[in-house]
Coordinates of N, CA and C in Angstrom, one line a residue:
M174 N -6.9 -2.7 -18.5 CA -7.3 -3.3 -17.7 C -7.3 -2.8 -16.4
N175 N -6.6 -2.0 -15.5 CA -6.0 -1.3 -14.8 C -5.7 -2.4 -13.7
G176 N -4.8 -3.3 -14.0 CA -4.7 -4.4 -13.2 C -5.3 -5.3 -12.6
R177 N -6.7 -5.4 -13.3 CA -7.8 -6.3 -12.8 C -7.3 -7.8 -13.7
D178 N -8.4 -8.6 -13.2 CA -8.7 -9.7 -14.1 C -9.1 -9.6 -15.3
P179 N -8.7 -9.9 -16.3 CA -8.8 -9.8 -17.8 C -10.4 -10.3 -18.1
G180 N -10.6 -11.1 -17.5 CA -12.4 -11.6 -17.3 C -13.2 -10.7 -17.0
F181 N -14.5 -10.7 -17.6 CA -15.3 -9.6 -17.0 C -16.6 -10.1 -15.8
D182 N -17.4 -9.1 -15.1 CA -17.9 -9.9 -14.1 C -19.3 -10.8 -14.3
L183 N -20.1 -10.4 -15.6 CA -21.0 -10.9 -16.1 C -21.0 -11.0 -17.4
Y184 N -21.8 -12.0 -18.0 CA -22.1 -12.0 -19.7 C -23.7 -12.0 -19.7
V185 N -23.9 -11.5 -20.8 CA -25.3 -11.5 -21.1 C -25.4 -12.0 -22.7
W186 N -26.2 -12.8 -22.7 CA -26.7 -13.4 -24.2 C -28.1 -14.0 -24.5
Q187 N -28.5 -14.1 -25.1 CA -29.9 -14.4 -25.6 C -30.2 -16.2 -25.8
A188 N -29.4 -16.6 -26.4 CA -29.1 -18.0 -26.8 C -27.8 -18.4 -27.3
P189 N -27.2 -19.6 -26.8 CA -28.1 -20.6 -26.4 C -28.5 -20.7 -24.8
R190 N -29.8 -21.2 -24.8 CA -30.4 -21.0 -23.4 C -30.4 -22.0 -22.6
D191 N -30.3 -23.5 -23.0 CA -30.3 -24.6 -22.0 C -28.9 -25.0 -21.8
V192 N -28.4 -24.3 -21.0 CA -26.7 -24.4 -20.9 C -26.9 -24.6 -19.3
D193 N -26.0 -25.4 -18.9 CA -25.8 -25.0 -17.2 C -24.6 -24.2 -16.8
A194 N -24.1 -23.9 -15.5 CA -23.0 -22.9 -15.2 C -21.8 -24.0 -16.2
E195 N -21.8 -25.3 -16.3 CA -20.4 -25.7 -16.5 C -20.4 -25.4 -18.1
G196 N -21.5 -25.5 -19.1 CA -21.9 -25.2 -20.3 C -21.7 -23.8 -20.3
A197 N -21.9 -23.0 -19.9 CA -21.4 -21.5 -20.1 C -20.1 -21.4 -19.7
A198 N -19.6 -21.6 -18.8 CA -18.0 -21.7 -18.2 C -17.4 -22.3 -19.7
A199 N -17.7 -23.1 -20.1 CA -17.0 -23.5 -21.3 C -16.9 -22.5 -22.9
L200 N -18.2 -22.5 -22.9 CA -18.6 -21.3 -24.1 C -17.7 -20.2 -23.9
V201 N -17.8 -19.5 -22.4 CA -17.2 -18.0 -22.4 C -15.7 -18.5 -22.4
D202 N -15.0 -19.7 -21.9 CA -13.2 -19.7 -21.4 C -13.1 -20.3 -23.3
G203 N -13.6 -20.8 -23.9 CA -13.4 -21.2 -25.1 C -13.3 -19.5 -26.1
W204 N -14.4 -18.8 -25.5 CA -14.5 -17.8 -26.5 C -13.2 -16.9 -26.5
Q205 N -13.1 -16.6 -25.4 CA -11.6 -15.7 -24.8 C -10.4 -16.3 -25.0
A206 N -10.2 -17.8 -24.8 CA -9.3 -18.0 -25.2 C -8.7 -18.1 -26.8
N207 N -9.7 -17.9 -27.4 CA -9.4 -17.6 -29.4 C -9.8 -15.9 -29.3
G208 N -8.9 -15.1 -28.3 CA -8.9 -13.7 -28.5 C -10.2 -13.1 -27.9
G209 N -11.3 -13.7 -27.6 CA -12.6 -12.8 -27.1 C -13.2 -11.7 -27.6
D210 N -13.1 -11.9 -29.3 CA -13.5 -10.9 -30.3 C -15.4 -11.1 -29.7
P211 N -16.2 -10.3 -29.7 CA -17.6 -10.4 -29.7 C -18.4 -10.6 -30.8
A212 N -17.7 -10.5 -31.6 CA -18.3 -10.5 -33.2 C -18.3 -12.0 -33.4
R213 N -17.1 -12.7 -32.8 CA -16.8 -14.1 -33.0 C -17.1 -14.8 -31.6
S214 N -18.3 -14.5 -30.7 CA -18.2 -15.4 -29.7 C -19.1 -16.0 -30.2
P215 N -19.3 -17.5 -29.3 CA -20.6 -18.6 -29.9 C -22.1 -18.6 -29.4
F216 N -22.3 -17.4 -29.5 CA -23.7 -16.7 -29.0 C -24.5 -16.0 -30.5
E217 N -25.7 -16.5 -30.3 CA -26.7 -16.5 -31.4 C -27.2 -14.9 -31.6
P218 N -26.6 -14.0 -32.7 CA -27.2 -12.9 -32.5 C -28.7 -12.4 -32.5
S219 N -29.1 -11.6 -31.6 CA -30.2 -11.4 -31.2 C -30.6 -9.4 -31.4
T220 N -31.5 -9.1 -31.8 CA -32.0 -7.4 -31.5 C -32.2 -7.2 -29.8
D221 N -32.9 -8.4 -29.2 CA -32.9 -7.9 -27.7 C -31.8 -7.7 -26.9
V222 N -30.6 -8.6 -27.8 CA -29.0 -8.1 -26.9 C -28.8 -6.8 -27.4
G223 N -29.1 -6.1 -28.6 CA -28.8 -5.1 -29.1 C -29.4 -4.1 -28.3
W224 N -30.9 -4.4 -27.6 CA -31.9 -3.1 -27.4 C -31.4 -3.0 -25.8
F225 N -30.8 -4.3 -25.4 CA -30.2 -4.5 -23.8 C -29.0 -3.6 -23.4
H226 N -28.1 -3.4 -24.8 CA -26.8 -3.0 -24.8 C -27.0 -1.5 -25.0
R227 N -28.0 -0.8 -25.7 CA -28.2 0.4 -26.0 C -29.2 1.2 -24.5
E228 N -30.0 0.4 -24.1 CA -30.5 0.7 -22.9 C -29.3 1.0 -21.6
L229 N -28.4 -0.3 -21.7 CA -27.4 -0.4 -20.6 C -26.7 0.8 -20.2
T230 N -26.1 0.6 -21.5 CA -25.2 2.1 -21.8 C -26.0 3.3 -21.8
G231 N -26.9 3.6 -21.9 CA -27.7 4.9 -21.7 C -27.9 5.4 -20.3
D232 N -28.2 4.0 -19.5 CA -28.5 4.3 -18.4 C -27.6 4.2 -17.4
I233 N -26.3 4.1 -17.6 CA -24.8 3.6 -17.1 C -23.8 4.4 -17.7
P234 N -23.9 5.6 -18.1 CA -23.1 5.8 -18.7 C -21.6 5.5 -18.5
G235 N -20.4 5.1 -19.0 CA -19.1 5.0 -18.7 C -19.1 3.3 -18.2
L236 N -20.0 2.9 -18.4 CA -19.8 1.6 -17.9 C -19.0 0.3 -18.7
D237 N -17.9 -0.2 -17.9 CA -17.1 -1.1 -18.9 C -18.1 -2.5 -19.5
A238 N -18.5 -1.9 -20.7 CA -19.3 -3.2 -21.2 C -18.6 -3.5 -22.6
L239 N -18.1 -4.6 -23.0 CA -17.6 -5.1 -24.1 C -19.0 -5.7 -25.3
S240 N -19.2 -5.5 -26.2 CA -20.3 -6.4 -27.5 C -19.9 -5.6 -28.4
D241 N -20.5 -6.6 -29.6 CA -20.5 -6.7 -30.9 C -21.7 -5.8 -31.2
A242 N -22.7 -5.0 -30.1 CA -23.4 -4.0 -30.7 C -22.8 -3.0 -31.2
V243 N -23.8 -2.6 -32.1 CA -23.4 -1.7 -33.5 C -24.7 -0.5 -32.8
P244 N -24.4 0.6 -32.2 CA -25.7 1.3 -31.9 C -25.8 2.1 -33.4
S245 N -28.0 2.1 -33.3 CA -28.0 2.4 -34.6 C -27.8 4.4 -34.4
G246 N -27.7 4.6 -33.5 CA -27.5 6.1 -33.3 C -28.7 6.8 -33.1
S247 N -30.0 6.2 -33.0 CA -30.9 7.0 -33.1 C -31.2 7.6 -31.6
R248 N -31.4 8.6 -31.8 CA -31.9 9.9 -30.1 C -33.2 9.4 -30.0
M249 N -33.8 8.8 -30.4 CA -35.4 8.7 -30.2 C -35.8 7.8 -29.2
P250 N -36.5 8.0 -28.2 CA -36.6 7.0 -26.5 C -36.9 5.7 -27.2
V251 N -36.4 4.5 -26.4 CA -36.9 3.4 -26.9 C -38.4 3.2 -27.0
W252 N -39.2 3.5 -26.1 CA -40.4 3.3 -26.0 C -41.0 3.8 -27.4
L253 N -40.3 4.9 -28.5 CA -41.0 4.9 -29.5 C -40.6 5.3 -30.7
A254 N -39.7 4.3 -30.4 CA -38.6 3.7 -31.8 C -39.5 2.9 -32.8
T255 N -39.1 2.7 -33.9 CA -39.8 2.3 -35.1 C -39.0 1.3 -35.6
T256 N -37.7 1.3 -35.0 CA -37.0 0.3 -36.0 C -36.1 -0.1 -34.9
D257 N -35.6 -1.7 -35.1 CA -35.4 -2.3 -34.0 C -33.5 -2.2 -34.0
E258 N -33.0 -2.2 -32.9 CA -31.7 -2.1 -32.7 C -30.9 -3.1 -33.8
P259 N -29.5 -3.2 -34.3 CA -28.8 -3.9 -34.8 C -28.7 -5.3 -33.8
P260 N -28.8 -6.2 -34.6 CA -28.4 -7.7 -33.6 C -27.3 -7.7 -32.9
A261 N -27.0 -8.1 -31.7 CA -25.9 -8.4 -31.1 C -25.6 -9.9 -30.4
R262 N -24.7 -10.2 -30.3 CA -24.0 -11.3 -29.5 C -24.2 -11.7 -28.2
V263 N -23.3 -10.8 -27.6 CA -23.2 -10.9 -26.4 C -22.6 -9.5 -25.8
V264 N -22.9 -9.5 -24.5 CA -22.5 -8.0 -23.7 C -21.6 -8.6 -22.7
A265 N -20.8 -8.4 -22.1 CA -19.7 -8.6 -21.4 C -19.2 -7.3 -20.6
I266 N -19.7 -7.4 -18.9 CA -19.6 -6.2 -18.6 C -18.6 -6.6 -16.9
R267 N -18.4 -5.6 -16.8 CA -17.2 -5.5 -15.4 C -18.1 -4.3 -14.5
L268 N -18.3 -5.0 -13.2 CA -19.2 -3.8 -12.7 C -18.1 -2.9 -11.9
P269 N -18.8 -1.7 -11.8 CA -17.9 -0.7 -11.2 C -17.6 -0.9 -9.6
D270 N -16.5 -0.5 -9.1 CA -16.1 -0.7 -8.2 C -16.8 -0.2 -7.0
D271 N -17.1 1.2 -7.0 CA -17.7 1.9 -6.3 C -19.1 1.8 -5.9
D272 N -19.9 1.3 -6.9 CA -21.6 1.1 -6.6 C -21.6 -0.1 -7.4
P273 N -21.5 -1.3 -7.5 CA -21.7 -2.5 -8.2 C -23.2 -2.5 -8.0
R274 N -23.9 -2.5 -6.4 CA -25.3 -2.9 -6.5 C -26.6 -2.3 -7.3
D275 N -26.2 -1.0 -7.7 CA -26.7 -0.1 -8.4 C -26.9 -0.4 -10.0
A276 N -25.7 -0.7 -9.9 CA -25.2 -1.4 -11.8 C -26.1 -2.6 -12.0
L277 N -25.8 -3.8 -10.7 CA -27.0 -4.7 -10.9 C -28.3 -4.9 -10.8
E278 N -28.6 -3.5 -10.3 CA -30.4 -3.6 -10.5 C -30.8 -3.3 -11.6
V279 N -29.9 -2.4 -12.8 CA -30.0 -2.0 -13.9 C -30.3 -3.3 -14.7
I280 N -29.1 -3.6 -14.5 CA -28.5 -5.2 -15.5 C -30.1 -6.1 -15.5
L281 N -30.2 -6.3 -14.0 CA -31.1 -7.6 -13.8 C -32.4 -7.2 -14.5
G282 N -32.8 -5.7 -14.1 CA -34.0 -5.2 -14.5 C -34.1 -5.4 -16.6
L283 N -33.2 -5.0 -17.2 CA -32.9 -5.0 -18.3 C -33.1 -6.4 -18.7
A284 N -32.2 -7.6 -18.3 CA -32.2 -9.0 -18.6 C -33.4 -9.3 -18.4
T285 N -34.3 -9.1 -17.6 CA -35.5 -9.5 -17.2 C -36.5 -8.9 -18.5
K286 N -36.5 -7.9 -18.7 CA -37.2 -7.1 -19.7 C -37.2 -8.0 -20.9
Y287 N -35.6 -8.0 -21.6 CA -35.8 -8.9 -22.8 C -35.2 -10.1 -22.6
D288 N -35.6 -10.7 -21.3 CA -35.2 -12.3 -21.5 C -34.4 -12.7 -21.8
L289 N -33.1 -12.7 -21.1 CA -31.8 -12.8 -21.5 C -31.2 -13.6 -20.4
V290 N -30.0 -14.2 -21.0 CA -29.1 -15.1 -20.1 C -28.0 -14.6 -19.4
L291 N -28.1 -14.4 -18.1 CA -26.8 -14.2 -17.4 C -25.6 -14.9 -16.9
F292 N -24.4 -15.2 -17.2 CA -23.8 -15.8 -16.7 C -22.7 -15.2 -15.7
D293 N -22.3 -15.5 -14.4 CA -21.7 -15.0 -13.6 C -20.4 -15.8 -13.2
P294 N -19.5 -15.5 -13.6 CA -18.2 -16.8 -13.8 C -17.5 -16.9 -12.4
G295 N -17.7 -15.9 -11.7 CA -16.8 -15.7 -10.6 C -17.6 -16.9 -9.4
N296 N -18.8 -17.2 -9.5 CA -19.6 -17.9 -8.6 C -20.0 -19.3 -9.6
R297 N -20.0 -18.9 -10.9 CA -20.1 -20.2 -12.1 C -21.6 -20.6 -12.0
R298 N -22.3 -19.5 -12.0 CA -23.8 -19.7 -12.0 C -24.4 -19.1 -13.2
V299 N -25.6 -19.5 -13.6 CA -26.5 -19.1 -14.8 C -27.9 -18.3 -14.1
H300 N -28.0 -17.3 -14.9 CA -29.2 -16.7 -13.9 C -30.1 -16.5 -15.3
R301 N -31.2 -16.8 -15.1 CA -32.6 -16.4 -16.3 C -33.5 -15.8 -15.6
P302 N -33.2 -14.4 -15.1 CA -34.3 -13.6 -14.5 C -35.6 -13.6 -15.0
L303 N -36.3 -13.7 -16.1 CA -37.3 -13.5 -16.3 C -38.3 -14.9 -16.2
E304 N -37.9 -16.1 -16.0 CA -37.9 -17.5 -15.9 C -38.0 -17.5 -14.4
A305 N -36.8 -17.0 -13.8 CA -37.1 -16.8 -12.2 C -38.3 -16.2 -11.7
L306 N -38.6 -15.1 -12.2 CA -39.8 -14.2 -11.8 C -41.3 -14.8 -12.3
A307 N -41.3 -15.7 -13.3 CA -42.5 -16.3 -13.9 C -42.6 -17.5 -12.9
A308 N -41.3 -18.0 -12.5 CA -41.6 -19.3 -11.4 C -42.2 -18.7 -10.4
H309 N -41.4 -17.6 -9.8 CA -42.1 -17.0 -8.1 C -43.2 -16.6 -8.1
A310 N -43.7 -16.0 -9.4 CA -45.1 -15.5 -9.7 C -46.2 -16.9 -9.5
T311 N -45.9 -17.8 -10.4 CA -46.3 -19.3 -10.1 C -46.3 -19.7 -9.0
A312 N -45.5 -20.0 -8.1 CA -45.5 -20.4 -6.8 C -46.1 -19.6 -5.7
T313 N -46.2 -18.2 -6.0 CA -47.1 -17.6 -5.0 C -48.2 -17.2 -5.6
F314 N -48.9 -17.4 -6.7 CA -49.9 -17.3 -7.2 C -51.2 -17.5 -6.4
W315 N -51.3 -18.8 -5.4 CA -52.5 -19.0 -4.4 C -52.0 -18.4 -3.0
P316 N -52.9 -17.9 -2.1 CA -54.2 -17.3 -2.9 C -54.4 -16.0 -3.4
A317 N -53.3 -15.3 -2.9 CA -53.1 -13.6 -3.1 C -53.6 -13.3 -4.8
G318 N -52.7 -14.3 -5.4 CA -52.8 -13.9 -7.0 C -54.1 -14.4 -7.5
A319 N -54.5 -15.4 -7.0 CA -55.9 -16.2 -7.4 C -57.2 -14.8 -7.0
I320 N -56.7 -14.4 -5.9 CA -58.0 -13.4 -5.5 C -58.0 -12.1 -6.4
Q321 N -56.5 -11.6 -6.9 CA -56.6 -10.3 -7.8 C -57.2 -11.0 -9.0
A322 N -56.7 -12.1 -9.6 CA -57.2 -12.4 -10.6 C -58.7 -12.8 -11.2
G323 N -59.1 -13.2 -10.0 CA -61.1 -13.5 -10.1 C -61.4 -12.2 -9.6
V324 N -61.2 -11.2 -9.2 CA -61.5 -9.5 -8.9 C -61.8 -9.2 -10.5
A325 N -60.4 -9.0 -10.8 CA -59.8 -8.6 -12.5 C -60.8 -9.1 -13.3
G326 N -61.2 -10.6 -13.2 CA -62.2 -11.1 -14.1 C -63.7 -10.4 -13.8
V327 N -64.3 -10.5 -12.6 CA -65.5 -9.8 -12.1 C -65.4 -8.5 -12.3
V328 N -64.4 -7.7 -12.5 CA -64.7 -6.5 -12.8 C -64.5 -6.2 -14.1
G329 N -64.1 -6.7 -15.2 CA -64.2 -7.3 -16.5 C -65.1 -7.3 -17.0
A330 N -66.1 -8.2 -16.3 CA -67.5 -8.7 -16.6 C -68.6 -7.7 -16.5
V331 N -68.3 -7.3 -15.3 CA -69.1 -6.0 -14.7 C -69.0 -4.8 -16.0
I332 N -67.9 -4.5 -16.3 CA -67.7 -4.0 -17.6 C -68.3 -3.9 -19.1
A333 N -68.2 -4.9 -19.3 CA -68.8 -5.5 -20.5 C -70.4 -5.6 -20.2
V334 N -70.8 -6.2 -19.3 CA -72.3 -6.0 -19.2 C -72.9 -4.8 -19.0
V335 N -72.3 -4.0 -18.3 CA -72.9 -2.4 -18.4 C -72.6 -1.5 -19.8
A336 N -71.6 -2.0 -20.3 CA -71.5 -1.4 -21.7 C -72.6 -1.9 -22.7
W337 N -72.7 -2.9 -22.7 CA -73.5 -3.9 -23.5 C -75.1 -3.6 -23.1
L338 N -75.9 -3.3 -21.9 CA -76.8 -2.7 -21.7 C -77.1 -1.1 -22.0
L339 N -75.8 -0.4 -21.7 CA -76.2 0.8 -22.1 C -76.0 1.6 -23.5
A340 N -75.2 0.4 -24.1 CA -75.5 0.5 -25.7 C -74.7 1.9 -26.5
I341 N -74.0 2.6 -25.6 CA -73.3 3.6 -26.2 C -72.6 3.9 -27.4
P342 N -72.9 4.1 -28.6 CA -72.3 4.4 -29.6 C -70.5 4.5 -29.7
V343 N -69.6 3.6 -30.1 CA -68.1 3.2 -30.3 C -67.4 3.2 -29.0
I344 N -68.1 4.2 -27.7 CA -67.6 3.9 -26.4 C -67.9 2.6 -25.9
G345 N -69.1 2.6 -26.2 CA -69.6 1.2 -25.7 C -68.9 -0.4 -25.9
W346 N -68.7 -0.2 -27.5 CA -68.3 -1.3 -27.9 C -66.5 -1.5 -27.4
I347 N -65.9 -0.3 -27.4 CA -64.3 -0.4 -26.7 C -64.5 -1.1 -25.1
A348 N -65.4 -0.2 -24.5 CA -65.5 -0.8 -23.4 C -66.0 -2.0 -23.1
V349 N -67.1 -3.0 -24.2 CA -67.3 -4.6 -24.3 C -65.9 -5.3 -24.4
I350 N -65.3 -4.8 -25.2 CA -64.2 -5.2 -25.8 C -62.8 -5.3 -24.4
I351 N -62.6 -4.2 -24.1 CA -62.1 -4.2 -22.9 C -62.2 -4.9 -21.8
G352 N -63.6 -5.2 -21.5 CA -64.0 -5.8 -20.4 C -63.8 -7.4 -20.9
G353 N -64.1 -7.7 -22.0 CA -64.3 -8.9 -22.6 C -62.8 -9.5 -22.4
F354 N -61.6 -8.8 -22.7 CA -60.6 -9.3 -22.8 C -59.8 -9.4 -21.4
M355 N -60.5 -8.4 -20.3 CA -60.3 -8.6 -18.7 C -60.5 -10.1 -18.4
V356 N -62.0 -10.7 -18.8 CA -62.6 -12.0 -18.4 C -61.8 -12.6 -18.9
L357 N -61.0 -12.7 -19.8 CA -60.4 -13.9 -21.0 C -59.0 -14.2 -20.4
M358 N -58.4 -12.9 -20.0 CA -57.0 -13.0 -19.5 C -57.0 -13.7 -17.7
S359 N -58.3 -13.2 -17.0 CA -58.5 -14.0 -15.7 C -58.6 -15.3 -15.8
V360 N -59.3 -16.1 -17.0 CA -59.7 -17.4 -17.3 C -58.7 -17.9 -17.4
Y361 N -57.5 -17.5 -18.4 CA -56.2 -18.1 -18.8 C -55.4 -18.3 -17.9
T362 N -55.4 -17.0 -17.0 CA -54.5 -17.0 -15.9 C -54.9 -18.1 -15.0
F363 N -56.4 -18.5 -14.5 CA -56.4 -19.8 -13.8 C -56.3 -21.2 -14.2
I364 N -56.4 -21.2 -15.5 CA -56.1 -22.5 -16.4 C -54.3 -22.6 -16.4
H365 N -53.7 -21.4 -16.5 CA -52.4 -21.7 -16.6 C -51.7 -22.1 -15.2
E366 N -52.2 -21.5 -14.4 CA -51.8 -21.6 -13.0 C -52.2 -22.8 -12.4
G367 N -53.5 -23.4 -13.0 CA -54.1 -24.5 -12.4 C -53.2 -25.5 -13.1
R368 N -53.0 -25.6 -13.9 CA -52.3 -26.7 -14.5 C -50.5 -27.0 -14.1
A369 N -50.2 -25.5 -13.6 CA -48.8 -25.3 -13.0 C -48.8 -25.8 -11.5
A370 N -49.7 -25.6 -10.8 CA -50.0 -26.1 -9.7 C -50.1 -27.9 -9.7
L371 N -50.9 -28.2 -10.6 CA -51.4 -29.4 -11.1 C -50.1 -30.4 -11.5
G372 N -49.2 -29.5 -12.0 CA -47.9 -30.6 -12.5 C -46.9 -30.6 -11.3
R373 N -47.1 -29.3 -10.2 CA -46.0 -29.6 -9.5 C -46.4 -30.6 -8.2
R374 N -47.8 -31.2 -8.1 CA -48.2 -32.0 -7.3 C -48.0 -33.3 -7.8
R375 N -47.9 -33.4 -9.1 CA -47.7 -34.7 -9.4 C -46.2 -35.1 -9.6
S376 N -45.4 -33.9 -9.6 CA -44.1 -34.5 -9.5 C -43.3 -34.6 -8.1

């Protein structure tokens, strides 16, 4: 341990998700008191945690990370992988003393990518980066996001109409599908954000 506190700076897991800081602390403290074996931790196994561990240790070689993850050993890039990483329950991380900020950026980015829960025991705080990002996007949707969604919908409609009128075999149908998808996503975005805004006003 090099004289450091035996605890870790961050704990990352997939579930349970509905825990506050006190609940997360109780889970971690109880687990550590029983030996701290990651395979016996009170968290649910998930392939997302396995992927998180694989990418994290690949991006930051030598990072002090304890986990029950069993890397598949595949050297294929993550985006080309055809099989999942084995499920894992938790990744406990000690941040490097020399440059913790860069490590934190990688950790937060991967936790957002895989929609994981982060617990900071030092500050007794639970973080759900993807949920926080979604909440921020919703809060700042009007008016800039609405304009972007509207423009995307209009562009999609134009693409679909032009492709339909030109009637070019194969390519035309692909363009119609893409344009229609853009319109549907624009409409869905407005419906979703409109409901969220209405819910905030009511509350």
